[in-house]
Amino acid sequence: MTTATSFTIIPWENDFLQGLARLVLHETGNDAARACIIMPHSRPRRYLARTMFNLPDLPKPFALPQVLTVNELFRTMRAETETAPPEQIALLDRVGLLLRCLDDLGQTGGQQEGHPGDGPGRALPIPTDDMNRFFPWGVRLANLLEDFYTQNLDPSDVQYMEGQVVDFAADILGDLGRIHALYTQRLDEHGWTTPGYDAYRVIRNLQQDASAFQHVSCLRDRMVFIAGFYGLNGVEDALFRHLHQQHGAHVILHSDARLADSGTSCHWACREHDKWMRRWHVGAVCAEDTVPREQTLSFHEGFDLHSQLDVLERSLSPDSGTDLHGTAVVLPDTGLLMPVLHHLPRKDVNISMGYPLERSTLFRLLETAMRLQETAAPGGYYWKELISLVRHPYLKMLGPETEQPLAGPLRNMETAIRSGKRYSDPRTLHPDMGRQSAMPEPEVRALLARILDATVTRWEHLATTRDLADTLADLCALLLEHGGTLWERFPIDAESMFRLMRRVIPQLREASLAAQSFPRDVLFTILRETIRQERVPFEADPLTGLQVLGMLETRLLHFHTVHIVDATEDRLPGPPPHDP
């Protein structure tokens, strides 16, 4: 039996979740309900439940342990220890709050406690009077402040950064401390929070009164297991150290078994675990013997993505005799999801990764509507953007169940645009209806007029984010009303529509800046940045059959056969993002 004073290692050759299940049952005397397991992400929770169910020595029925992600733990701890749990705000509201903070700092010269400023009216580097320039920088600054919260740090002004970052960013860093201080103050005043600030407040409250956390429901009268973490950020390190030292929490690592012997001869990939143990001054014991296994590695060199997908398709075909149980296709880049799904010989697959909304066909339609306005001239709209609009697959597929009455008119409209002027107005074009369809011609023309109104006319008169939200909502309503079986046949497109309606539109409509007028190009910047933050989730069940996962979703999971697509040096680990 291990003690909470040392870490427990499950050798990385072994199935981590099986080892964790056996360890939890051993420590709790087969009463798994007494355990609270904290994991880095939610995916292993489903696999752990199945693993425990399949254990032959565990009497059935049984109660499962409580399994929380670290973000869920922070949110629960704050909600149960503060009398008025705050409201979590979206990115658009964070940028709006930053805008007001920077306006106030510019008027007062930053004269607040700990930040005396340089006199009244000192100009700030961020152009708060130019939202088109401010919004992208406001997004970056909000994310930077979120990083400080998750690292449990209070930044100070960072001076003398000229030459190391762009001049504009150097000016921002020079005011970073006072921006962070006022932003934090305003979050508290409004009763607002962010995921990072929840964790930050929990740690600060813990430092002031640790006894307040003794009665948190998920920790009370339970054995705590911190399982499967690698490198910790600041708030995780502080919380886990407290749970380990004050509550006897077990820390379970999936690591090199040699780390338990000396820590010096372990694999290079375990250096973070070694640093963690040295930082906490603890040792480690191995929970079980290493299970020997044979591995067969095959490398298929492809000159492009198509050649890789061809190998993948042949490897998974029914003729290959591949058993899909315990098989995973791992994608280092989310942009690979659509071509991989198209080439899979079996379509009953489980997708366990988020897909960027900005890569969806739906966003392509929104981007076309914005580009029409951005490239417009007094004579109308640029012909290439009009072609992109009339060729969009959603528009061609609108109509009754088996009819596509707009395919002919849109094709004729495309011909007219190509043979016409460089700039033209699509609303003045009256294309031939083409072949007869089940819909009468007046109804087809009325539908075409509604489409042009939703994709062209409504976008000409936008003034606020609320106007933008209403325009998007009406466009979605049009697509849903006349889409027929489109959304049943293309589930990823349906998920993208759901995400737009349930996440993006409410953010735009209910934001604190929703009633403020902006230039149209600013509204387009806001929409693009808001959508860039969204990912389309997929249902994680069933756990059997072929699994399609991203790299991060594979953590702590065990598969018999793994196919990694596009495993090149620019994907694994990938180039660092450009940060101005």
XYZ file of C-alpha atoms in Angstrom:
580
model
C 0.000 0.000 0.000
C 1.425 3.392 -0.987
C 1.501 6.446 1.230
C 0.483 9.955 0.296
C 3.954 11.265 1.188
C 5.410 9.827 -2.023
C 4.244 9.807 -5.616
C 2.998 6.627 -7.242
C 4.185 5.665 -10.711
C 2.285 3.496 -13.147
C 4.841 2.480 -15.807
C 4.066 4.030 -19.133
C 4.305 0.616 -20.813
C 1.149 -0.332 -18.874
C -2.466 0.704 -19.368
C -2.718 3.735 -17.071
C -6.462 3.567 -16.439
C -6.344 -0.123 -15.513
C -3.518 0.565 -13.085
C -5.355 3.578 -11.664
C -8.562 1.570 -11.200
C -6.740 -1.189 -9.321
C -4.904 1.360 -7.165
C -8.079 3.260 -6.260
C -9.909 0.069 -5.318
C -6.943 -1.101 -3.242
C -6.666 2.179 -1.328
C -10.421 2.486 -0.724
C -11.075 -1.152 0.169
C -13.141 -1.759 -3.001
C -15.352 1.230 -2.146
C -14.619 3.433 -5.151
C -17.322 5.920 -4.139
C -14.964 7.145 -1.414
C -12.508 8.398 -4.052
C -12.287 11.744 -5.835
C -10.040 11.539 -8.911
C -8.695 14.741 -10.475
C -7.612 14.468 -14.122
C -6.223 16.948 -16.657
C -9.146 16.562 -19.104
C -12.538 14.857 -19.316
C -11.944 12.137 -21.935
C -10.413 9.477 -19.612
C -13.464 9.655 -17.325
C -15.552 7.528 -19.699
C -12.766 5.022 -20.246
C -12.172 4.699 -16.500
C -15.824 3.827 -15.903
C -15.652 1.101 -18.562
C -12.341 -0.166 -17.178
C -13.755 -0.533 -13.672
C -16.871 -2.243 -14.980
C -14.709 -4.854 -16.751
C -12.605 -5.673 -13.679
C -13.501 -9.310 -12.875
C -12.811 -9.076 -9.139
C -15.008 -6.043 -8.509
C -18.480 -7.019 -7.199
C -21.392 -5.619 -9.198
C -23.200 -3.324 -8.822
C -20.826 -0.675 -7.459
C -20.683 3.103 -7.138
C -18.228 4.916 -9.358
C -15.677 7.376 -7.959
C -16.172 11.063 -8.513
C -13.955 12.155 -11.416
C -13.327 15.867 -12.003
C -11.160 17.783 -14.403
C -8.919 20.337 -12.736
C -11.023 23.184 -14.190
C -14.193 21.650 -12.749
C -12.463 21.358 -9.374
C -11.499 25.037 -9.298
C -14.982 26.103 -10.357
C -16.595 23.908 -7.677
C -14.246 25.111 -4.930
C -14.931 28.751 -5.675
C -18.693 28.298 -5.987
C -18.934 26.491 -2.623
C -16.650 28.805 -0.625
C -17.966 32.208 -1.726
C -21.401 33.483 -0.788
C -22.096 35.031 -4.209
C -20.626 32.901 -7.005
C -19.674 35.204 -9.905
C -20.870 35.050 -13.489
C -18.356 33.745 -16.026
C -18.076 36.106 -18.994
C -17.140 35.370 -22.592
C -14.180 36.771 -24.481
C -16.155 39.651 -26.016
C -17.140 40.925 -22.559
C -13.546 40.606 -21.358
C -12.368 42.783 -24.228
C -15.144 45.291 -23.488
C -14.108 45.419 -19.834
C -10.488 45.944 -20.870
C -11.565 48.803 -23.129
C -13.273 50.612 -20.238
C -10.291 49.931 -17.946
C -7.869 51.413 -20.459
C -10.083 54.453 -21.023
C -10.158 55.078 -17.264
C -6.410 54.602 -16.923
C -5.812 57.012 -19.769
C -7.926 59.667 -18.044
C -6.398 59.245 -14.570
C -2.824 58.646 -15.692
C -2.810 55.303 -13.890
C -2.753 56.913 -10.433
C -3.798 53.978 -8.303
C -2.290 52.128 -5.404
C 1.039 50.645 -6.383
C 0.945 52.339 -9.796
C 1.459 56.089 -9.424
C 1.483 56.804 -13.172
C 3.151 59.611 -14.985
C 0.671 62.368 -14.338
C -2.960 62.993 -15.287
C -4.047 62.171 -18.773
C -1.043 60.029 -19.657
C -1.789 58.438 -23.026
C -1.970 54.670 -23.141
C -0.371 52.719 -25.983
C -3.519 50.831 -27.004
C -5.714 52.814 -29.430
C -9.002 52.678 -27.509
C -10.493 55.230 -29.901
C -9.896 52.920 -32.884
C -11.798 49.686 -32.252
C -10.611 48.149 -35.499
C -7.037 48.297 -34.195
C -7.950 47.773 -30.555
C -10.022 44.610 -30.779
C -7.299 42.173 -31.981
C -4.903 43.593 -29.412
C -7.633 43.496 -26.770
C -8.092 39.758 -27.468
C -4.350 39.166 -27.093
C -4.206 41.220 -23.907
C -7.220 39.421 -22.381
C -5.565 36.060 -23.109
C -2.292 37.298 -21.643
C -4.017 38.352 -18.403
C -5.714 34.933 -18.334
C -2.266 33.325 -18.533
C -1.125 35.361 -15.525
C -4.132 34.147 -13.533
C -3.439 30.489 -14.370
C 0.211 30.946 -13.395
C -0.853 32.522 -10.059
C 1.150 35.666 -10.796
C 0.592 39.404 -10.416
C 2.582 41.035 -13.207
C 4.457 44.277 -12.886
C 5.167 46.781 -15.623
C 7.735 45.258 -17.981
C 10.109 47.997 -19.111
C 12.808 48.218 -21.766
C 11.308 45.655 -24.171
C 12.056 47.776 -27.217
C 13.759 45.719 -29.889
C 12.560 42.398 -28.435
C 8.912 42.764 -29.458
C 7.175 45.150 -31.832
C 7.095 48.737 -30.560
C 3.360 48.685 -29.953
C 3.645 45.549 -27.785
C 6.603 47.051 -25.908
C 4.387 49.974 -24.888
C 1.651 47.609 -23.709
C 4.110 45.610 -21.607
C 5.315 48.846 -20.041
C 1.800 49.364 -18.605
C 1.011 45.697 -17.927
C 0.986 45.859 -14.130
C -1.520 48.657 -13.759
C -3.732 47.227 -16.520
C -3.829 43.865 -14.707
C -4.574 45.507 -11.334
C -7.531 47.549 -12.585
C -8.893 44.667 -14.693
C -8.879 42.406 -11.617
C -10.565 45.107 -9.535
C -13.329 45.578 -12.108
C -13.992 41.833 -12.352
C -14.715 41.815 -8.621
C -16.839 44.971 -8.768
C -19.086 43.550 -11.501
C -19.289 40.053 -10.003
C -17.672 38.590 -13.108
C -15.066 35.898 -13.562
C -13.102 33.881 -16.105
C -11.825 30.280 -15.880
C -8.341 31.525 -15.039
C -9.601 34.019 -12.466
C -11.636 31.308 -10.733
C -8.435 29.339 -10.172
C -6.519 32.473 -9.158
C -9.127 33.399 -6.535
C -9.232 29.863 -5.137
C -5.475 29.931 -4.518
C -5.585 33.398 -2.957
C -8.476 32.369 -0.688
C -6.631 29.177 0.178
C -3.601 31.179 1.289
C -5.780 33.361 3.517
C -7.992 30.670 5.090
C -7.297 27.046 4.239
C -9.980 25.801 6.631
C -12.717 27.181 4.377
C -12.012 24.417 1.860
C -12.389 21.510 4.273
C -16.116 21.238 3.588
C -16.060 21.362 -0.213
C -18.430 18.575 -1.269
C -16.118 16.869 -3.756
C -13.297 16.601 -1.199
C -15.134 16.030 2.079
C -14.663 12.511 3.485
C -13.025 11.339 0.267
C -9.612 10.063 -0.684
C -8.140 12.342 -3.335
C -6.169 11.004 -6.317
C -4.356 13.467 -8.585
C -3.904 11.345 -11.693
C -2.117 11.689 -15.009
C -0.680 15.211 -14.886
C 2.606 16.144 -16.501
C 3.695 19.802 -16.261
C 1.750 21.984 -13.825
C 0.865 25.641 -14.166
C 1.049 27.951 -11.155
C -2.450 27.456 -9.751
C -2.326 23.668 -10.213
C 1.015 23.462 -8.418
C -0.288 25.497 -5.464
C -3.564 23.570 -5.122
C -2.057 20.098 -5.573
C 0.712 20.853 -3.081
C -1.923 21.837 -0.532
C -4.025 18.724 -1.182
C -0.946 16.490 -1.044
C 0.469 17.934 2.162
C -2.713 18.785 4.090
C -5.213 16.179 2.839
C -2.918 13.274 2.010
C -3.820 13.296 -1.690
C -2.201 10.571 -3.799
C -0.299 11.805 -6.852
C -0.322 9.173 -9.616
C 2.078 9.596 -12.533
C 2.147 7.763 -15.853
C 5.877 7.780 -16.268
C 9.160 5.896 -16.627
C 9.461 3.244 -13.895
C 13.140 4.168 -13.466
C 11.990 7.465 -11.969
C 11.138 5.563 -8.773
C 14.733 4.314 -8.405
C 16.881 7.374 -8.785
C 15.201 9.980 -10.944
C 18.426 10.629 -12.803
C 18.353 7.836 -15.391
C 14.753 8.264 -16.490
C 13.725 8.992 -20.057
C 14.141 12.593 -21.220
C 10.373 12.897 -21.708
C 9.925 12.516 -17.910
C 12.043 15.492 -16.924
C 8.968 17.498 -15.881
C 8.016 14.702 -13.485
C 11.553 14.694 -12.115
C 11.451 18.481 -11.608
C 8.058 18.187 -9.930
C 9.359 15.634 -7.416
C 12.481 17.690 -6.681
C 10.410 20.854 -6.225
C 8.189 19.136 -3.674
C 11.062 17.122 -2.101
C 9.267 13.783 -2.452
C 10.191 10.364 -3.751
C 8.236 7.866 -5.817
C 7.260 4.201 -5.680
C 6.181 1.992 -8.560
C 2.646 0.659 -8.198
C 3.089 -2.415 -10.396
C 5.556 -4.314 -12.494
C 6.159 -3.277 -16.047
C 4.132 -5.318 -18.511
C 6.384 -6.336 -21.423
C 4.865 -5.761 -24.822
C 5.873 -6.026 -28.437
C 5.646 -3.019 -30.688
C 5.593 -2.923 -34.459
C 6.363 0.464 -35.972
C 5.643 1.203 -39.616
C 6.500 4.451 -41.375
C 4.808 5.375 -44.643
C 6.418 8.299 -46.394
C 3.990 10.332 -48.443
C 4.749 13.258 -50.696
C 1.460 14.952 -49.769
C -1.655 14.463 -47.652
C -3.463 12.507 -50.372
C -0.788 9.826 -50.486
C -0.947 9.494 -46.692
C -4.724 9.172 -46.759
C -4.461 6.517 -49.447
C -2.273 4.388 -47.136
C -4.654 5.000 -44.228
C -7.663 3.962 -46.314
C -6.000 0.719 -47.401
C -4.836 -0.018 -43.844
C -8.369 0.264 -42.459
C -10.278 -1.318 -45.314
C -12.370 -4.449 -44.581
C -10.045 -6.457 -46.869
C -7.058 -5.677 -44.629
C -8.533 -7.730 -41.779
C -7.946 -4.903 -39.285
C -9.915 -5.194 -36.050
C -11.185 -1.696 -35.292
C -11.647 -2.449 -31.594
C -8.865 -0.593 -29.821
C -7.823 1.281 -32.988
C -7.268 5.036 -33.075
C -6.522 7.534 -35.827
C -4.607 10.464 -34.311
C -4.585 13.858 -36.029
C -1.913 16.394 -34.983
C -3.805 19.146 -36.837
C -7.569 19.681 -36.633
C -7.577 20.713 -40.272
C -7.024 17.050 -41.164
C -10.394 15.955 -39.779
C -12.538 16.510 -42.880
C -10.225 14.841 -45.419
C -9.616 11.926 -43.041
C -13.346 11.337 -42.505
C -13.865 11.479 -46.266
C -11.264 8.741 -46.842
C -12.193 6.401 -43.996
C -13.676 3.204 -45.473
C -15.975 2.865 -42.464
C -18.137 5.793 -41.479
C -19.357 4.563 -38.055
C -16.478 6.246 -36.246
C -16.260 8.127 -32.973
C -14.734 11.635 -33.100
C -13.151 12.844 -29.865
C -11.718 16.188 -30.853
C -12.965 19.704 -31.349
C -13.158 21.153 -34.861
C -12.457 24.883 -35.341
C -15.633 26.696 -36.301
C -13.602 28.988 -38.558
C -12.782 25.980 -40.785
C -16.427 25.053 -41.287
C -18.449 25.471 -44.481
C -20.842 27.675 -42.520
C -18.105 30.172 -41.690
C -17.107 30.199 -45.360
C -20.571 31.566 -46.113
C -20.218 34.243 -43.408
C -16.734 35.132 -44.640
C -18.101 35.531 -48.173
C -20.815 37.896 -46.922
C -18.186 39.991 -45.113
C -15.809 39.999 -48.070
C -18.630 41.242 -50.314
C -18.975 44.340 -48.141
C -15.225 44.854 -47.711
C -14.533 44.801 -51.464
C -17.660 46.687 -52.558
C -17.454 49.797 -54.737
C -20.029 52.419 -55.793
C -20.820 50.275 -58.831
C -21.786 47.224 -56.780
C -19.958 44.136 -55.574
C -16.758 42.606 -56.890
C -17.440 39.795 -59.329
C -15.123 37.207 -57.734
C -16.836 37.561 -54.351
C -20.245 37.276 -56.016
C -19.105 34.054 -57.679
C -18.066 32.707 -54.249
C -21.544 33.504 -52.951
C -23.622 31.930 -55.721
C -21.367 28.833 -55.785
C -21.682 28.170 -52.057
C -23.011 24.610 -51.563
C -25.529 25.572 -48.865
C -27.386 27.917 -51.189
C -27.551 25.402 -54.016
C -29.019 22.761 -51.686
C -31.859 24.879 -50.287
C -35.343 23.723 -51.207
C -37.730 20.801 -50.682
C -36.585 17.340 -49.671
C -35.512 16.007 -53.084
C -35.514 19.248 -55.077
C -32.722 21.747 -55.604
C -34.688 24.528 -57.318
C -31.926 27.113 -56.881
C -29.195 25.124 -58.638
C -30.281 26.277 -62.123
C -30.927 29.962 -61.280
C -27.647 30.268 -59.385
C -25.757 28.668 -62.263
C -27.352 31.123 -64.686
C -26.572 33.984 -62.309
C -22.928 32.889 -62.247
C -22.824 32.971 -66.044
C -24.284 36.482 -66.057
C -21.764 37.696 -63.487
C -18.807 36.259 -65.414
C -19.926 37.913 -68.631
C -20.901 41.196 -67.010
C -19.114 44.110 -65.404
C -16.359 43.976 -62.820
C -18.752 45.324 -60.185
C -22.461 44.542 -60.211
C -25.448 44.229 -57.898
C -26.824 40.668 -57.650
C -30.252 41.986 -56.653
C -30.690 43.530 -60.111
C -29.995 40.238 -61.874
C -33.061 38.234 -62.907
C -31.706 34.854 -64.000
C -33.617 32.340 -66.043
C -35.171 29.733 -63.755
C -33.751 26.840 -65.794
C -35.541 23.499 -65.663
C -38.956 23.290 -64.055
C -39.103 22.115 -60.442
C -41.796 21.206 -57.957
C -41.638 24.762 -56.603
C -43.524 27.372 -58.637
C -41.353 30.051 -60.219
C -42.676 32.864 -57.959
C -41.663 30.836 -54.879
C -38.190 30.190 -56.300
C -37.699 33.900 -56.989
C -38.982 34.764 -53.519
C -36.515 32.308 -51.962
C -33.668 33.757 -54.029
C -34.644 37.258 -52.890
C -34.613 36.136 -49.245
C -31.141 34.666 -49.707
C -29.782 37.890 -51.200
C -31.414 39.887 -48.422
C -29.832 37.655 -45.735
C -26.364 37.556 -47.320
C -26.093 41.007 -48.924
C -28.684 43.621 -47.946
C -28.727 42.974 -44.193
C -24.928 43.204 -44.046
C -24.968 46.721 -45.538
C -26.643 48.366 -42.548
C -24.920 46.856 -39.498
C -24.172 49.235 -36.628
C -23.942 47.200 -33.393
C -23.063 43.671 -32.377
C -26.762 43.198 -31.616
C -27.559 44.013 -35.258
C -24.908 41.496 -36.287
C -26.427 38.855 -33.992
C -29.910 39.446 -35.452
C -28.547 39.166 -39.008
C -26.794 35.885 -38.211
C -29.921 34.541 -36.493
C -32.103 35.331 -39.516
C -29.582 33.699 -41.861
C -29.541 30.568 -39.698
C -33.345 30.529 -39.642
C -33.402 30.704 -43.452
C -30.923 27.831 -43.781
C -32.818 25.682 -41.288
C -36.235 26.437 -42.802
C -35.267 25.576 -46.375
C -32.408 23.152 -45.775
C -34.585 20.052 -45.968
C -32.528 17.012 -44.986
C -29.242 18.925 -45.376
C -28.592 19.055 -41.633
C -29.483 15.398 -41.115
C -27.126 14.231 -43.862
C -24.204 16.413 -42.784
C -23.907 16.202 -38.981
C -20.688 18.254 -38.777
C -22.425 21.119 -40.579
C -25.364 20.755 -38.182
C -22.992 20.922 -35.190
C -21.406 24.071 -36.658
C -24.858 25.639 -37.005
C -25.700 24.694 -33.422
C -22.447 26.228 -32.156
C -23.092 29.456 -34.042
C -26.631 29.746 -32.707
C -25.930 28.703 -29.113
C -22.536 30.309 -28.508
C -21.605 33.024 -30.987
C -24.964 34.747 -31.483
C -25.745 35.010 -27.714
C -22.271 36.457 -27.092
C -22.826 39.147 -29.707
C -26.377 39.918 -28.587
C -25.779 39.965 -24.805
C -22.293 41.498 -24.659
C -21.765 44.628 -22.586
C -20.865 46.428 -25.831
C -23.982 45.212 -27.675
C -25.653 48.640 -27.864
C -22.518 50.560 -28.830
C -22.193 51.566 -32.469
C -19.104 50.468 -34.376
C -17.920 50.855 -37.951
C -18.812 47.876 -40.082
C -15.205 46.708 -40.463
C -14.908 46.662 -36.651
C -17.998 44.453 -36.413
C -16.463 42.068 -38.939
C -13.250 41.949 -36.871
C -15.294 41.169 -33.762
C -17.178 38.381 -35.551
C -14.000 36.809 -36.932
C -12.222 36.906 -33.571
C -15.256 35.520 -31.735
C -15.626 32.622 -34.167
C -11.873 31.967 -34.044
C -12.258 31.104 -30.351
C -14.994 28.517 -30.956
C -14.599 24.810 -31.573
C -17.318 22.400 -32.622
C -17.453 19.524 -30.100
C -18.424 15.967 -30.959
C -20.188 13.336 -28.886
C -17.585 11.128 -27.192
C -19.616 7.895 -27.260
C -19.452 5.036 -28.032
C -16.007 3.951 -26.835
C -15.909 0.937 -29.137
C -14.917 0.825 -32.771
C -12.617 3.217 -34.583
C -11.673 6.344 -32.641
C -10.554 9.605 -34.281
C -8.714 11.826 -31.820
C -6.436 14.841 -31.592
C -3.028 14.564 -29.977
C -4.124 16.050 -26.647
C -7.207 13.811 -26.456
C -4.994 10.691 -26.435
C -3.479 11.501 -23.033
C -3.830 8.618 -20.528
C -5.660 6.412 -23.059
C -4.518 3.013 -24.333
C -5.020 1.622 -27.852
C -3.734 -1.527 -29.523
C -3.258 0.097 -32.936
C -2.546 3.775 -33.571
C -2.384 5.549 -36.945
C -0.796 9.022 -36.812
C -1.514 11.067 -39.933
C 0.862 13.800 -41.122
C 3.436 13.045 -38.413
C 5.964 15.584 -39.669
C 8.333 17.780 -37.709
C 6.208 20.853 -38.357
C 3.215 19.058 -36.776
C 4.907 17.185 -33.931
C 5.265 19.211 -31.802
C 4.505 21.892 -34.364
C 5.878 25.375 -34.875
C 5.471 27.883 -32.035
C 2.692 30.373 -32.776
C 3.788 33.841 -33.816
C 3.266 36.205 -30.894
C 3.860 39.877 -31.758
